[in-house]
Structure formats: structure tokens, C-alpha cells
Amino acid sequence: MTLPFDTAGVAGAGAMGRGIAQMCVQAGSTVKLYDTQAAAASRARDEIFNQWDRMVDKGRLDAAAAAAHKERLQLVDGLAGFAGCDLVIEAIVERLDVKKTFFAEVEAIVQPHAVLATNTSSLSVTAIAAGLQRPQQMAGYHFFNPVPLMKVVEVVAGLKTDPAVADALMRYTRAMGHTPVQAQDTPGFIVNHAGRAYGTEALRIVGEGVTDFATVDRILKDQVGFRLGPFELLDLTGLDVSHPVMESIYHQYFEEPRYRPSVIAAQRAAGGVVGRKVGEGFYRYVDGKAQVPAEAPVPSVAELPPVWVSTRAARRAELYQLLKDLGAKFETGQSPSLHALTLVAPLGFDVTTVAVVERLDPARTVGIDLLVEDSATRRRVLATNPATRSDMRDAAHALFARDGKAVSVIRDSGGFVTQRVVAAIVNIAADICQQRICSPKDLETAVTLGLGYPLGPLAMGDRWGPANVLEVLFNLQTVYGDPRYRPSPWLRRRGAIGLSLLHEES
């Protein structure tokens, strides 16, 4: 088999099929494009031609190259047109029965050496290949939309896939100018699997009444650096797409608690409140623009009380320096006075638990999230407990907003917002490595290119400390009693011996 594949067939002329066809042509293949609706295939070809014409106009593509590209993109009016193809890529409806029927028909048409590839995002490649005469010739080949811009491609080996087939697809992907990552055939592969925590943990936080959608989005963008908050992202993709994937991965993993979906998403999907495309999701949209509620103003406090900091606070020295910079008055005794604002900075625990364990007056106790160092964030997050007095809440808010940095005040939650979401992301990524679904390197590549995270999940764990992430998870499990937060053995072992999560085992 020579590479790139001399002739490729692409079935499905929707946005995904159109993008795949375009990239296969640009990799040097003659591409035969087919759709059950001939008009759809014609529109897809015309749109691709128009894209190449625009690239020529902008000087990004030579006119002769564009003409050669157009000659290599051909429409066929039936599956028989794929007879001479070295590679057939399917990008049709996500239904196992439909895909199995399609590949059974194509296998009977193509030559024995031909590779069959499915662009499925959530179905089992092994299940799709079951019943074929040559299952070793089939693999998953998962592109992301829009294909020309999303540079990562998951190459997925089914249970019987010949390793040479996966290797050939990896090389072909590079010929397109894309980046391949290799995954085992497991629910969600790499990207959709690793991305579970961001949305589901955010939904769980809101479901507990900790805060609202917009505040969660603000916190995760400003504290961690995500480009879109989880609810902005869900509105962009649409709950009609995202929620079924949440349910699919959850059920395929036999109700693994780490992937548990949310009743909030289920209800909104059922009610058609699915996101930007219908004008209403977690936000309302006017002329395509989200209507984001205003933040609560900084309270006006005539005189701030003295501040006492817990001896067990995370980043205690940094917190003292921050309070000094903000002009706070300190108390340094073994316990706070009756007038002091009491600050705690737990990892994983809620403010209530810390106040009880440390025998602090809960009415004057407020928590601050310091998993991420203050100098690296654009927002501070405070948490009250059910007994916190409003004057103490307002004093803490006013104090930490003195230098103009944004402040969010949320209700009590184990792990605040950032700790919970980051720990869940790192933990699921660690368990992907534990299951040997892919290498740590491919995991980082897939997530940064496929999801656009500011850091790969393992780098995120290294950045804020595997031991700290473990502490958050252990304490979350204590607070909630939920196996959702049990640490992956892969993470626990590396955190225990101080090993980088990016370390590749020999």
C-alpha cells in the first residue's frame, strides 16, 4: 500500500464529509464523494471548490494547484463508484445498524487491500466491524468539525484492526497536514472521553445550588484560562448533541460515576432549550449574542474588620502577603478574636467542614480558593457557609476587591469551583492513561488541539501539583461520599512518589 492513498472514497457529504474530502484531496488523493442525496454531494463539491477559489484570491493557494485539486474531486452516484478506492471513509448518521449495513455493502465492492474507516465519535469500532469478512481492514478515523481547522485526528484500532492499517492512517493524516493521535477502541476514544469532566462537574456544581451558570463560566475562564466556560461551550455545541454523548459514554462504561450526566442537561434537552442555534440555552441570545447577567457590585463597607488566617490554609504565606498588599489589618493569635473575619483556604473540603474541625465560629468564617496562585488569576473566589453573616461576607468581598481584581462569592462547596473541575479533569485523564487507551503524549496533544484547553490535563495536574489534586479528590470524596471523586490509581501512585504526570513509563 502506497501513501498517500491513491484513491479515497468519502461517504456523507455533510459538513464533516465535505471537510474530510477536502483534506484527502489536499493530501494528494483522487477523492470520490458520495451521498445518498445527490444534491447534497453536489453542494458539498461546490462549497469545496469555492473555498479553493477564495484561497487563490487571497494568495494562499496557487491557481494551478487549485485546478489540480478540482480534477481530483469527483462525484459518484452509488457505492459501486468506490470499487477502485484504496480507502473508504464513512461520515454518516451515528447509528450502529446503519453503519454496519453500509460497511457490509462497501466491503463487497472494494478490493481486499482497501482500508475501511469510520468517522464515528462515540460508537464502538469493534462493533461496527463485527460481521465483516475482513475486520482487520477497518479502523476508526475520527475528525473534528470544522475539519480544515481542527488539526487533530483520532486513529482508533478496533479489537481486530491490523496494526499496519492504523499506521497507514497515521501517516496519511500527517500528509494532510493534520496531527494524528492513536487510541484504543473505548467509549469516547480520547477527546470526548477526556472532555467529560468539564461539563458534567460544572453541571453538578450548579445542580447543588453553589452558584449560577454565568459565575461558573467566569471563574473557570478567569482562574484557569479556559477560552469558553463550560456553559458557553455547551450552548455552542448544543445540548441535543452534547447530552446524548454524555449519556452514551456513561452507559457504555456501565454507569461509571465519573461520567454521570446531569438532570439539568436532560431536562433542557427535552425542552428544546439546547443552545445558541435556537436562541436559548444556558444563556439567551439576541442577534447571536449571549445575554450575560451583570456581576454583583462590590459592597460598600465603612470599616473592615481585622483578619485572622487559618494555620492550615493553602498557600498561607502567599495569602498573608496578599492581605498585606490589600491593606488588611491582621490578627496573629492562636485563635481569632470575637470581631475578626476568619479566613480559611481548604483543598477539597467545604468551609463548613473546616470551621467545625478547626473549631472556628462559622458565622465569621469565609473561604478563599487558592489552588491557583493569586498572581496567575484574574479573579478571586470566596465561599460562605450556611451560617456566615452577611456583614462578614460583604467585608471579605470588599477587601479582596480593593485592588480592582474581580471577585465571585459562591455558596459552600467542597472544592469551590476551580478545584472541583480541575481535579475531575486531571483524574479522568489519569485514568485514560491507566486504561492504556493512549499514551500521555497523545492525550495531551488530543486535548489541547481537540478541546482547546489552556493546558493538557496532565500538564494541568503538574502545574498545580499532583499531590494537591489528590488532596482535593480525597477530601471531595469525604465531603460528598461519592465514588465519582475516587482518585485513579495512576494519579495516586505518581502523586505519592512525586512523579510528573507527563512521565512516560519504560
Coordinates of C-alpha atoms in Angstrom, one line a residue:
M1 CA 0.0 0.0 0.0
T2 CA 1.5 3.3 -1.0
L3 CA 0.9 6.6 0.8
P4 CA -1.0 8.8 0.5
F5 CA -3.8 6.5 -0.6
D6 CA -4.1 7.0 -4.4
T7 CA -7.9 6.9 -4.4
A8 CA -10.1 7.6 -1.4
G9 CA -13.9 7.4 -1.2
V10 CA -15.8 9.6 1.2
A11 CA -19.4 8.7 2.0
G12 CA -21.5 11.5 3.5
A13 CA -21.5 15.0 2.1
G14 CA -22.5 16.9 5.2
A15 CA -20.1 19.4 6.8
M16 CA -17.9 16.6 8.2
G17 CA -17.8 14.6 4.9
R18 CA -17.1 17.8 2.9
G19 CA -14.1 18.7 5.2
I20 CA -12.7 15.1 5.0
A21 CA -13.0 15.1 1.2
Q22 CA -11.2 18.4 1.0
M23 CA -8.3 17.2 3.2
C24 CA -7.9 13.9 1.3
V25 CA -7.6 15.8 -2.0
Q26 CA -5.1 18.2 -0.5
A27 CA -3.1 15.1 0.7
G28 CA -2.7 14.1 -2.9
S29 CA -5.5 11.5 -3.4
T30 CA -8.2 11.3 -6.0
V31 CA -11.4 11.5 -4.0
K32 CA -14.8 10.1 -4.9
L33 CA -17.6 11.8 -2.9
Y34 CA -20.9 10.1 -2.4
D35 CA -24.1 11.0 -0.6
T36 CA -27.5 9.2 -0.7
Q37 CA -28.9 12.6 -1.8
A38 CA -27.1 13.6 -5.0
A39 CA -27.9 17.3 -4.5
A40 CA -26.1 17.2 -1.1
A41 CA -23.0 15.8 -2.8
S42 CA -23.1 18.5 -5.5
R43 CA -23.5 21.2 -2.9
A44 CA -20.5 19.8 -1.0
R45 CA -18.3 19.8 -4.1
D46 CA -19.3 23.3 -5.0
E47 CA -18.6 24.6 -1.5
I48 CA -15.1 23.0 -1.6
F49 CA -14.4 24.5 -5.0
N50 CA -15.5 27.9 -3.7
Q51 CA -13.1 27.5 -0.7
W52 CA -10.2 26.8 -3.0
D53 CA -11.2 29.8 -5.2
R54 CA -11.2 32.1 -2.2
M55 CA -7.8 30.7 -1.2
V56 CA -6.5 31.5 -4.7
D57 CA -7.9 35.1 -4.4
K58 CA -6.1 35.6 -1.1
G59 CA -2.8 34.2 -2.4
R60 CA -2.9 31.2 -0.1
L61 CA -3.2 28.6 -3.0
D62 CA -1.7 28.6 -6.4
A63 CA -4.2 28.6 -9.2
A64 CA -2.7 25.6 -10.9
A65 CA -2.8 23.7 -7.7
A66 CA -6.5 24.6 -7.2
A67 CA -7.3 23.4 -10.7
A68 CA -5.5 20.1 -10.0
H69 CA -7.4 19.7 -6.7
K70 CA -10.7 20.2 -8.5
E71 CA -9.8 17.5 -11.1
R72 CA -9.2 15.0 -8.2
L73 CA -12.6 15.6 -6.5
Q74 CA -15.2 13.5 -8.3
L75 CA -18.8 12.7 -7.5
V76 CA -20.1 9.1 -7.8
D77 CA -23.8 8.2 -7.9
G78 CA -23.6 4.9 -5.9
L79 CA -21.4 2.8 -3.7
A80 CA -20.2 0.9 -6.8
G81 CA -18.2 4.1 -7.6
F82 CA -15.9 3.2 -4.7
A83 CA -14.7 -0.1 -6.3
G84 CA -11.2 1.1 -7.1
C85 CA -10.6 3.0 -3.8
D86 CA -7.7 2.2 -1.5
L87 CA -9.5 3.9 1.4
V88 CA -13.2 4.5 2.1
I89 CA -14.1 6.9 4.9
E90 CA -17.7 6.9 6.3
A91 CA -19.2 10.1 7.8
I92 CA -22.9 9.2 8.1
V93 CA -25.5 9.1 10.8
E94 CA -24.4 7.9 14.3
R95 CA -26.4 4.7 14.3
L96 CA -24.7 1.3 14.7
D97 CA -27.2 -0.6 12.4
V98 CA -26.8 1.9 9.6
K99 CA -23.0 1.9 9.8
K100 CA -22.8 -1.9 9.9
T101 CA -25.1 -2.1 6.8
F102 CA -23.0 0.5 5.0
F103 CA -19.7 -1.2 5.6
A104 CA -21.0 -4.7 4.7
E105 CA -22.1 -3.3 1.3
V106 CA -18.8 -1.4 0.7
E107 CA -16.7 -4.4 1.7
A108 CA -18.3 -6.5 -1.0
I109 CA -17.4 -3.8 -3.6
V110 CA -13.8 -2.7 -2.8
Q111 CA -10.6 -4.7 -3.3
P112 CA -9.3 -6.9 -0.4
H113 CA -6.5 -4.5 0.3
A114 CA -8.8 -1.5 0.8
V115 CA -9.0 0.2 4.2
L116 CA -12.4 0.9 5.6
A117 CA -12.6 3.8 8.1
T118 CA -15.4 5.1 10.2
N119 CA -15.6 8.7 11.4
T120 CA -17.8 7.7 14.4
S121 CA -17.3 9.8 17.5
S122 CA -19.0 7.6 20.1
L123 CA -19.8 4.1 18.7
S124 CA -17.5 1.1 19.1
V125 CA -15.3 0.5 16.1
T126 CA -15.1 -3.2 17.0
A127 CA -19.0 -3.4 17.0
I128 CA -19.1 -1.6 13.6
A129 CA -16.6 -4.1 12.2
A130 CA -18.3 -7.1 13.6
G131 CA -19.7 -9.3 10.8
L132 CA -17.3 -8.1 8.2
Q133 CA -15.3 -10.6 6.2
R134 CA -12.1 -8.5 6.8
P135 CA -12.5 -6.7 10.2
Q136 CA -8.7 -6.4 10.2
Q137 CA -9.0 -3.8 7.4
M138 CA -11.2 -1.5 9.4
A139 CA -10.4 1.3 11.9
G140 CA -11.8 4.4 13.4
Y141 CA -10.8 7.7 11.8
H142 CA -12.3 10.5 13.8
F143 CA -12.1 14.0 12.5
F144 CA -13.4 17.1 14.3
N145 CA -15.5 19.8 12.8
P146 CA -14.6 22.1 11.0
V147 CA -12.1 19.6 9.6
P148 CA -9.7 22.0 7.8
L149 CA -9.3 24.0 11.1
M150 CA -9.4 21.2 13.7
K151 CA -6.0 19.7 13.3
V152 CA -6.2 16.6 15.5
V153 CA -7.5 13.2 14.1
E154 CA -8.1 10.2 16.3
V155 CA -6.9 6.9 14.7
V156 CA -8.8 4.1 16.6
A157 CA -7.8 0.4 16.4
G158 CA -10.7 -2.0 16.9
L159 CA -10.2 -5.3 18.5
K160 CA -9.2 -7.0 15.2
T161 CA -7.6 -4.0 13.4
D162 CA -4.3 -4.8 11.7
P163 CA -1.7 -2.5 13.2
A164 CA -0.4 -1.8 9.7
V165 CA -3.8 -0.2 8.9
A166 CA -3.6 2.1 11.9
D167 CA 0.0 3.0 11.0
A168 CA -1.1 3.8 7.4
L169 CA -3.8 6.1 8.6
M170 CA -1.4 7.9 10.9
R171 CA 0.9 8.6 8.0
Y172 CA -1.9 9.7 5.8
T173 CA -3.1 12.1 8.4
R174 CA 0.3 13.7 8.5
A175 CA 0.3 14.0 4.7
M176 CA -2.9 16.1 5.2
G177 CA -1.1 18.5 7.5
H178 CA -3.1 17.2 10.5
T179 CA -1.9 15.7 13.7
P180 CA -2.8 12.0 14.4
V181 CA -3.2 10.5 17.8
Q182 CA -3.7 6.8 18.3
A183 CA -6.4 5.4 20.7
Q184 CA -7.8 2.1 21.7
D185 CA -11.4 1.4 21.0
T186 CA -13.1 2.6 24.2
P187 CA -16.1 4.9 24.7
G188 CA -15.4 8.4 23.7
F189 CA -11.9 7.5 22.4
I190 CA -9.6 10.3 23.7
V191 CA -11.1 13.7 23.2
N192 CA -14.7 13.0 24.0
H193 CA -13.6 10.9 27.0
A194 CA -11.2 13.4 28.4
G195 CA -13.7 16.2 27.9
R196 CA -16.4 14.6 30.2
A197 CA -15.3 16.4 33.4
Y198 CA -15.5 20.0 32.2
G199 CA -19.3 20.0 31.5
T200 CA -20.5 17.3 33.9
E201 CA -18.8 18.7 37.0
A202 CA -19.9 22.3 36.2
L203 CA -23.5 21.0 35.9
R204 CA -23.1 19.2 39.2
I205 CA -21.9 22.4 40.9
V206 CA -24.9 24.4 39.6
G207 CA -27.2 21.5 40.5
E208 CA -26.1 21.8 44.1
G209 CA -27.1 25.5 44.1
V210 CA -23.5 26.6 44.7
T211 CA -23.7 29.4 42.1
D212 CA -25.2 30.1 38.6
F213 CA -24.1 29.3 35.1
A214 CA -22.5 32.6 34.3
T215 CA -20.5 32.7 37.5
V216 CA -19.1 29.2 36.8
D217 CA -18.1 30.3 33.3
R218 CA -16.4 33.5 34.7
I219 CA -14.5 31.6 37.3
L220 CA -13.1 28.9 35.0
K221 CA -12.1 31.4 32.3
D222 CA -10.5 33.9 34.7
Q223 CA -8.9 31.5 37.2
V224 CA -7.7 28.7 34.8
G225 CA -7.7 30.3 31.4
F226 CA -10.3 28.3 29.5
R227 CA -11.4 30.2 26.4
L228 CA -15.0 29.3 26.9
G229 CA -16.8 28.5 30.1
P230 CA -18.5 25.1 30.2
F231 CA -22.0 26.5 29.7
E232 CA -20.8 28.7 26.9
L233 CA -19.3 25.6 25.3
L234 CA -22.5 23.5 25.8
D235 CA -24.5 26.3 24.2
L236 CA -22.1 26.4 21.3
T237 CA -22.2 22.6 20.6
G238 CA -25.9 22.3 21.5
L239 CA -27.3 20.0 24.2
D240 CA -29.1 18.0 21.6
V241 CA -25.5 16.9 20.6
S242 CA -23.7 17.1 23.9
H243 CA -26.2 15.4 26.3
P244 CA -26.6 12.2 24.2
V245 CA -22.8 11.9 24.2
M246 CA -22.8 12.3 28.0
E247 CA -25.4 9.5 28.3
S248 CA -23.7 7.3 25.8
I249 CA -20.3 7.3 27.4
Y250 CA -21.9 6.9 30.9
H251 CA -23.9 3.8 29.8
Q252 CA -21.0 2.3 27.7
Y253 CA -18.9 2.4 30.9
F254 CA -21.7 0.7 32.8
E255 CA -22.7 3.7 34.9
E256 CA -19.2 4.7 36.0
P257 CA -19.9 7.6 38.4
R258 CA -17.1 9.8 37.0
Y259 CA -19.1 10.2 33.8
R260 CA -22.6 10.7 35.4
P261 CA -24.8 13.1 33.3
S262 CA -26.9 15.8 34.8
V263 CA -30.7 16.1 35.2
I264 CA -30.3 19.8 34.3
A265 CA -29.0 18.9 30.8
A266 CA -31.5 16.2 30.3
Q267 CA -34.4 18.5 31.2
R268 CA -33.2 21.3 28.9
A269 CA -32.5 18.9 26.0
A270 CA -36.0 17.5 26.4
G271 CA -37.5 21.0 26.4
G272 CA -35.6 22.1 23.3
V273 CA -33.6 24.7 25.2
V274 CA -30.4 23.4 23.6
G275 CA -28.2 26.4 22.9
R276 CA -27.2 29.2 20.6
K277 CA -28.7 27.7 17.4
V278 CA -32.3 28.0 18.8
G279 CA -31.6 31.3 20.6
E280 CA -31.8 29.9 24.1
G281 CA -29.7 27.6 26.2
F282 CA -27.9 28.3 29.4
Y283 CA -27.9 31.9 28.1
R284 CA -30.5 33.7 25.9
Y285 CA -29.2 35.0 22.6
V286 CA -30.2 38.2 20.8
D287 CA -28.8 38.6 17.3
G288 CA -26.5 35.7 18.1
K289 CA -25.0 37.4 21.2
A290 CA -25.3 35.9 24.7
Q291 CA -27.2 38.0 27.2
V292 CA -24.9 37.6 30.3
P293 CA -26.3 38.8 33.6
A294 CA -24.3 41.5 35.3
E295 CA -22.0 40.7 38.2
A296 CA -22.9 41.7 41.7
P297 CA -21.4 45.0 42.6
V298 CA -18.7 45.3 45.3
P299 CA -20.3 46.0 48.6
S300 CA -19.6 49.3 50.3
V301 CA -18.2 48.7 53.8
A302 CA -17.4 51.6 56.0
E303 CA -14.8 49.8 58.2
L304 CA -13.2 46.4 57.5
P305 CA -12.7 44.1 60.5
P306 CA -9.3 42.6 61.3
V307 CA -8.5 39.3 59.6
W308 CA -7.3 36.0 61.1
V309 CA -6.0 33.3 58.8
S310 CA -6.3 29.6 59.5
T311 CA -3.0 27.9 60.3
R312 CA -4.0 25.2 57.8
A313 CA -4.7 27.5 54.9
A314 CA -3.3 26.6 51.5
R315 CA -0.6 29.0 50.3
R316 CA -0.7 30.6 53.7
A317 CA 2.4 32.8 53.2
E318 CA 1.1 34.0 49.8
L319 CA -2.3 34.8 51.4
Y320 CA -0.6 36.9 54.1
Q321 CA 1.3 38.8 51.5
L322 CA -1.9 39.4 49.5
L323 CA -3.7 40.7 52.6
K324 CA -0.8 42.9 53.4
D325 CA -0.8 44.3 49.8
L326 CA -4.6 44.9 50.2
G327 CA -4.0 46.9 53.4
A328 CA -5.8 44.4 55.7
K329 CA -5.4 44.5 59.5
F330 CA -4.0 41.2 60.9
E331 CA -4.6 39.1 63.9
T332 CA -1.8 36.6 64.6
G333 CA -3.0 34.9 67.8
Q334 CA -3.7 31.2 68.0
S335 CA -7.4 31.9 67.5
P336 CA -9.4 34.8 66.1
S337 CA -10.9 37.5 68.3
L338 CA -14.7 37.8 68.5
H339 CA -14.6 40.6 65.9
A340 CA -12.2 39.1 63.3
L341 CA -13.1 37.9 59.8
T342 CA -11.8 34.4 59.8
L343 CA -10.3 33.2 56.5
V344 CA -9.8 29.5 55.5
A345 CA -8.3 28.2 52.3
P346 CA -9.0 24.5 52.1
L347 CA -8.2 22.0 49.3
G348 CA -11.3 19.8 48.6
F349 CA -13.1 20.4 51.9
D350 CA -16.0 22.8 52.2
V351 CA -15.9 25.8 54.5
T352 CA -18.4 24.2 56.9
T353 CA -16.2 21.2 57.5
V354 CA -13.1 23.3 58.1
A355 CA -15.0 25.6 60.5
V356 CA -16.2 22.5 62.5
V357 CA -12.8 20.7 62.5
E358 CA -10.8 23.8 63.4
R359 CA -13.4 25.0 66.0
L360 CA -14.0 28.3 64.3
D361 CA -17.1 30.5 64.6
P362 CA -18.9 29.7 61.3
A363 CA -20.7 33.0 61.4
R364 CA -17.4 34.8 60.8
T365 CA -15.8 32.2 58.5
V366 CA -15.2 32.7 54.8
G367 CA -13.2 30.5 52.4
I368 CA -10.9 31.5 49.5
D369 CA -9.8 29.2 46.7
L370 CA -6.0 29.2 46.4
L371 CA -5.4 26.1 44.3
V372 CA -4.1 28.5 41.7
E373 CA -1.7 31.2 42.9
D374 CA -3.4 34.6 43.1
S375 CA -0.8 36.2 40.8
A376 CA -1.8 33.9 37.9
T377 CA -5.5 34.6 38.1
R378 CA -7.9 37.4 37.0
R379 CA -10.5 36.5 39.6
R380 CA -10.7 35.6 43.3
V381 CA -13.3 33.2 44.5
L382 CA -14.7 33.3 48.0
A383 CA -17.2 30.9 49.6
T384 CA -19.5 31.4 52.5
N385 CA -21.0 28.6 54.7
P386 CA -24.7 28.5 55.7
A387 CA -24.1 30.4 58.9
T388 CA -21.8 33.2 57.5
R389 CA -23.1 36.6 58.5
S390 CA -23.8 39.0 55.6
D391 CA -21.5 41.7 57.1
M392 CA -18.6 39.2 57.1
R393 CA -19.4 38.1 53.6
D394 CA -19.5 41.7 52.4
A395 CA -16.3 42.6 54.3
A396 CA -14.4 39.8 52.6
H397 CA -15.8 40.7 49.2
A398 CA -14.8 44.4 49.6
L399 CA -11.4 43.5 51.0
F400 CA -10.4 41.2 48.1
A401 CA -11.7 43.6 45.5
R402 CA -9.6 46.5 46.8
D403 CA -7.0 46.3 44.0
G404 CA -9.7 46.1 41.3
K405 CA -9.5 42.3 40.7
A406 CA -12.8 40.6 40.1
V407 CA -14.3 38.7 43.0
S408 CA -17.0 36.0 42.9
V409 CA -18.8 34.9 46.1
I410 CA -20.3 31.5 46.0
R411 CA -22.2 29.3 48.5
D412 CA -20.4 26.5 50.3
S413 CA -19.0 23.7 48.1
G414 CA -16.3 21.1 48.6
G415 CA -13.5 22.3 46.4
F416 CA -15.1 25.6 45.4
V417 CA -15.4 25.6 41.5
T418 CA -11.9 25.5 40.1
Q419 CA -10.6 22.8 42.4
R420 CA -13.5 20.5 41.6
V421 CA -13.4 20.9 37.8
V422 CA -9.6 20.8 37.5
A423 CA -9.3 17.7 39.8
A424 CA -12.0 16.0 37.8
I425 CA -10.3 16.7 34.5
V426 CA -6.9 15.5 35.8
N427 CA -8.4 12.4 37.3
I428 CA -10.2 11.3 34.2
A429 CA -7.1 11.9 32.1
A430 CA -5.1 9.9 34.6
D431 CA -7.5 7.0 34.3
I432 CA -7.3 7.2 30.5
C433 CA -3.6 6.5 30.9
Q434 CA -4.3 3.9 33.5
Q435 CA -6.5 2.0 31.0
R436 CA -3.8 2.4 28.3
I437 CA -6.3 4.0 26.0
C438 CA -3.5 6.2 24.6
S439 CA -0.1 7.5 25.6
P440 CA 0.3 10.5 27.9
K441 CA 1.8 12.4 25.0
D442 CA -1.1 11.6 22.6
L443 CA -3.6 12.5 25.4
E444 CA -2.0 16.0 25.8
T445 CA -1.9 16.6 22.1
A446 CA -5.5 15.4 21.5
V447 CA -7.0 17.5 24.3
T448 CA -5.1 20.8 23.6
L449 CA -5.9 20.5 19.8
G450 CA -9.3 19.0 20.1
L451 CA -10.7 20.8 23.1
G452 CA -8.6 24.0 23.2
Y453 CA -7.7 23.7 26.9
P454 CA -5.1 26.2 28.1
L455 CA -3.0 23.2 29.2
G456 CA -3.3 19.5 28.6
P457 CA -4.9 17.7 31.6
L458 CA -1.7 16.1 32.7
A459 CA 0.2 19.3 32.4
M460 CA -2.6 20.9 34.4
G461 CA -2.0 18.4 37.1
D462 CA 1.7 19.0 37.1
R463 CA 1.2 22.8 37.1
W464 CA -0.8 22.8 40.3
G465 CA 0.7 19.7 41.9
P466 CA -0.4 16.1 41.7
A467 CA -0.3 15.9 45.5
N468 CA -2.7 18.9 45.7
V469 CA -5.0 17.4 43.1
L470 CA -5.0 14.1 45.1
E471 CA -5.8 16.0 48.3
V472 CA -8.7 17.8 46.6
L473 CA -10.1 14.4 45.3
F474 CA -9.7 12.6 48.7
N475 CA -11.4 15.5 50.5
L476 CA -14.2 15.8 47.9
Q477 CA -14.9 12.1 48.4
T478 CA -15.1 12.7 52.1
V479 CA -17.5 15.6 51.8
Y480 CA -19.8 14.0 49.2
G481 CA -19.3 10.3 49.8
D482 CA -19.4 9.8 46.1
P483 CA -17.1 7.4 44.2
R484 CA -17.2 9.9 41.4
Y485 CA -14.2 11.5 43.2
R486 CA -12.1 8.4 43.9
P487 CA -8.6 9.0 42.6
S488 CA -7.3 7.0 39.7
P489 CA -4.5 4.6 40.8
W490 CA -2.4 6.1 38.0
L491 CA -2.7 9.5 39.6
R492 CA -2.4 8.3 43.2
R493 CA 0.9 6.4 42.5
R494 CA 2.5 9.3 40.7
G495 CA 1.4 11.8 43.3
A496 CA 2.7 9.6 46.1
I497 CA 6.2 9.4 44.7
G498 CA 6.4 12.9 43.3
L499 CA 6.5 11.8 39.7
S500 CA 5.4 14.1 36.8
L501 CA 2.1 13.1 35.3
L502 CA 3.8 13.5 31.8
H503 CA 6.4 10.9 32.6
E504 CA 6.3 8.1 30.1
E505 CA 6.8 4.6 31.6
S506 CA 9.5 2.4 30.1

